[in-house]
């Protein structure tokens, strides 16, 4: 496993950008550049991929501290070798995906409703602020309320507040066994069953795809044996969850335009148009028949993001769901304080004018 | 604005304003009793509109506002400001909605922690974070401190169990962060609000996540004749892939105090006890309890007791749950510390704490969240003895510095408040503290929300710095390293 500390070089580059006022596009493995708003201009990239390696990992502490440029696959296999995993099941969009990109985009996999999101597992972070300073927040311990929780704030921040240098993540033991059961149902019928199923302690993911309700159970061998013999559904491959997580199911992977709806799980909005329903109903993936359809306009609640789409589509409808005025102001105020020169991924998450 | 005109202005927007000395005295401290400050005025609004008007008024007049829930905080977070008002959320005590479909409850900030679980128990649900103060403390205070409890090892802290907040800005605007969905666009302001100690906004409504009550619960009590052996057993449990719902530890002084107080049936001669709770479905739970039993024996437990029936479990827990008041009987005063360390350091830190106790000439009892590495050394002293309070504070400061040295933190769940404000200078560098001030100013430009708490001014640290050695350097050269 390659290990290299490039924090000084990276900080020097950020300081230079701060002084010149020339923005940088932060890049890890370049597997997520298409997410969020496109850069406003052809800004130079700041590659974090070379800043990599595991800084500290002691399995009995349930914490791993890694540099941002470390490939996700490396972290996942190191953990797996110790019967542990990242409970937020981050998607890998190709083998080059780095931990920095995983944290910055804040995307969690199918276990999200049951095991928590990326931010729930961030214990600490070291960043380079827009002022070029290396700063450390949080730590490697489970509980820490000293100072504002700046490290969790990094999850899903799309690099607009700072360049992630390293993160400490809470990890968990892999469940002894997992069982996936599929029940042929319409999306509406599957959706109606989800709240009841989510009360079962072993349920660790609930989705619907292609005419099937998919239920993942995790736990002890004994519990899984009981579920296999008593629970409703046909045994299915566990691999489906990796496909759901990585958005590699055929219709989703092939879509030019893909909308992501985050909504109260019980809401019925756009169920009929949903291609993949995940998170107990709280996450809906929609592939519009027409590229220029405003899916957001069809929502009575919840939020819609253009997950994948041309710059034109994104510009027309807005990539992210618009924020209410006060949160929008607070987002901007934080950005201005972390990055007063506006040099880190400007505009990637929200308009900064 | 002078006090009279401030009172008149507040009375014009809020129905309940306290100004008489006698009743103001109730608010002069929170759970950190040593720091007293009589507030100038206390307001007890009942509607969101009243809170908005109060904030807007104070914002315009530049009057500091200290939010207050139940005042059980242990770090002085709710200690009044000499020139400010106390904004009590006590009358916001209604549970507004229980959403069984989405397993959510929408509550007002003054609702007590336990009231939520009580309210939803008949539906087979509960709210997981359970601070020992849960009968009294409010959910608004829990958010402000990111409180934990015995069951946080498995179920997470407050931040992991809150989906949405309604807040009022210092200017008086009402806004929301988070939602009934699992995520929202923009920066994660919901996470940032947790543990912000009333410095970023007034929490006026909280939507919490509910969980199904586990089918069965099993509690194991394991006694050890050596504290280090018990501490090491904690790491072994986790390393075996067992994730208990709770994993608590008590040392001998705490065991004896608890036993004398509630007669829980603890072995008084034991050097340490581990109390371990497992939950899950019936037969699997039995298997897991057996596995844990074997593991604890192999790890050196000299006695193990199991309890599965509610009454027996409660008895095993009772000693732990009443440990604070029990220890309170050992000495006229005690000072509760709250550092967190990596689990692997438990044994060595506990040893060093006993060395420090001797050095400072004070007693100490340990009862804490071992699974999370969250220590609660209770320093025993007598405030009426000249010099004792200072010694207790010095001892406490040494413990916190030790936690930082071991890669931990000065506060796991009780917050910084005014109590640990100097130790913030040890844990963080100037540049990081400056960022905290920046975060604060992004939410509260004029600094009226709980000023002077949680984040030390840089000049305060400069003064304090003259007296201490910064992190990375050995703090206690006179102590043996374990
Ligand atoms: C015996 C005892 C046992 C305890 N055990 C635990 C434990 O196991 N785990 C644990 O984590 N803590 C524990 N505590 C500490 C304390 O109970 C918690 O910190 C609790 O969350 C405080 O809640 P409160 O309502 O009393 O808040 P307060 O003490 O009134 O206030 C605490 C802070 O929150 C702010 N605040 C309060 N309400 C709001 C609001 N609506 N909006 C914005 N800011 C607000 C205040 O300004 C202050 O900074 C214990 C305390 C005692 C006395």
Short mmCIF file of N, CA, C and O in Angstrom, two decimals, chain B residues 41 45 64 79 106 115 148 159 188 191 196 198 258 261 281 292 311 319 384 412 417 420 429 456 461 466 481:
data_model
loop_
_atom_site.label_atom_id
_atom_site.label_comp_id
_atom_site.label_asym_id
_atom_site.label_seq_id
_atom_site.Cartn_x
_atom_site.Cartn_y
_atom_site.Cartn_z
N UNK B 41 -32.44 39.35 33.89
CA UNK B 41 -33.84 39.08 33.56
C UNK B 41 -33.93 37.65 33.04
O UNK B 41 -33.01 37.18 32.37
N UNK B 45 -40.86 32.49 27.35
CA UNK B 45 -41.84 32.60 26.28
C UNK B 45 -42.61 31.28 26.10
O UNK B 45 -42.15 30.23 26.54
N UNK B 64 -26.91 40.15 25.40
CA UNK B 64 -26.60 38.72 25.33
C UNK B 64 -27.79 37.85 25.75
O UNK B 64 -28.55 38.21 26.66
N UNK B 79 -24.94 28.93 32.31
CA UNK B 79 -24.66 29.95 33.32
C UNK B 79 -24.98 31.32 32.73
O UNK B 79 -24.57 31.63 31.62
N UNK B 106 -41.88 14.66 16.52
CA UNK B 106 -41.61 16.09 16.44
C UNK B 106 -41.95 16.67 17.80
O UNK B 106 -43.10 16.53 18.26
N UNK B 115 -39.30 11.82 28.51
CA UNK B 115 -40.71 11.96 28.14
C UNK B 115 -40.96 11.42 26.73
O UNK B 115 -42.03 10.89 26.44
N UNK B 148 -24.78 12.23 25.16
CA UNK B 148 -24.72 10.79 25.00
C UNK B 148 -25.37 10.12 26.17
O UNK B 148 -25.95 10.76 27.04
N UNK B 159 -26.60 13.58 17.87
CA UNK B 159 -26.46 13.96 16.45
C UNK B 159 -26.89 12.84 15.50
O UNK B 159 -27.36 13.10 14.40
N UNK B 188 -23.95 20.57 5.82
CA UNK B 188 -24.70 19.86 6.86
C UNK B 188 -24.81 20.70 8.14
O UNK B 188 -24.12 20.46 9.13
N UNK B 191 -25.71 18.83 11.41
CA UNK B 191 -24.62 18.25 12.19
C UNK B 191 -23.91 19.33 12.99
O UNK B 191 -23.58 19.16 14.17
N UNK B 196 -23.29 22.68 19.76
CA UNK B 196 -22.87 24.07 19.58
C UNK B 196 -23.23 24.94 20.79
O UNK B 196 -23.04 26.15 20.77
N UNK B 198 -25.66 26.36 22.35
CA UNK B 198 -26.50 27.56 22.35
C UNK B 198 -25.83 28.79 21.79
O UNK B 198 -26.25 29.91 22.05
N UNK B 258 -21.84 2.84 45.44
CA UNK B 258 -23.13 2.46 44.87
C UNK B 258 -23.79 1.38 45.72
O UNK B 258 -25.00 1.41 45.96
N UNK B 261 -25.26 2.67 48.80
CA UNK B 261 -26.38 3.57 48.53
C UNK B 261 -27.65 2.81 48.12
O UNK B 261 -28.72 3.05 48.64
N UNK B 281 -32.81 -10.42 19.19
CA UNK B 281 -33.90 -11.40 19.22
C UNK B 281 -33.50 -12.57 20.13
O UNK B 281 -32.33 -12.95 20.18
N UNK B 292 -20.15 -13.94 25.12
CA UNK B 292 -19.60 -12.86 25.93
C UNK B 292 -19.14 -13.37 27.28
O UNK B 292 -18.08 -12.99 27.79
N UNK B 311 -36.74 -6.99 36.04
CA UNK B 311 -36.46 -6.60 37.42
C UNK B 311 -34.99 -6.86 37.77
O UNK B 311 -34.34 -6.05 38.43
N UNK B 319 -27.20 0.28 40.43
CA UNK B 319 -25.97 0.78 41.06
C UNK B 319 -25.25 1.75 40.15
O UNK B 319 -24.81 2.82 40.56
N UNK B 384 -15.45 23.48 51.56
CA UNK B 384 -15.24 24.28 52.78
C UNK B 384 -13.82 24.21 53.32
O UNK B 384 -13.46 24.96 54.22
N UNK B 412 -16.26 14.58 26.18
CA UNK B 412 -16.94 13.60 25.34
C UNK B 412 -18.41 13.93 25.16
O UNK B 412 -18.99 13.68 24.12
N UNK B 417 -18.48 24.79 27.71
CA UNK B 417 -19.10 25.82 28.55
C UNK B 417 -18.09 26.84 29.02
O UNK B 417 -17.30 27.37 28.22
N UNK B 420 -14.37 24.22 30.81
CA UNK B 420 -13.16 23.70 30.17
C UNK B 420 -12.58 24.66 29.14
O UNK B 420 -11.83 24.26 28.25
N UNK B 429 -5.06 24.59 18.34
CA UNK B 429 -4.11 25.65 18.06
C UNK B 429 -4.88 26.93 17.73
O UNK B 429 -6.08 26.91 17.46
N UNK B 456 -12.51 29.81 23.66
CA UNK B 456 -11.78 30.87 24.33
C UNK B 456 -11.33 31.94 23.34
O UNK B 456 -11.08 31.65 22.18
N UNK B 461 -6.12 32.52 25.57
CA UNK B 461 -5.20 31.39 25.37
C UNK B 461 -3.76 31.84 25.48
O UNK B 461 -2.91 31.11 25.98
N UNK B 466 1.04 30.84 28.66
CA UNK B 466 2.25 31.12 29.44
C UNK B 466 2.41 30.11 30.57
O UNK B 466 3.50 29.92 31.09
N UNK B 481 5.57 6.43 33.12
CA UNK B 481 4.75 6.14 31.92
C UNK B 481 4.39 4.66 31.93
O UNK B 481 5.26 3.83 32.12
#
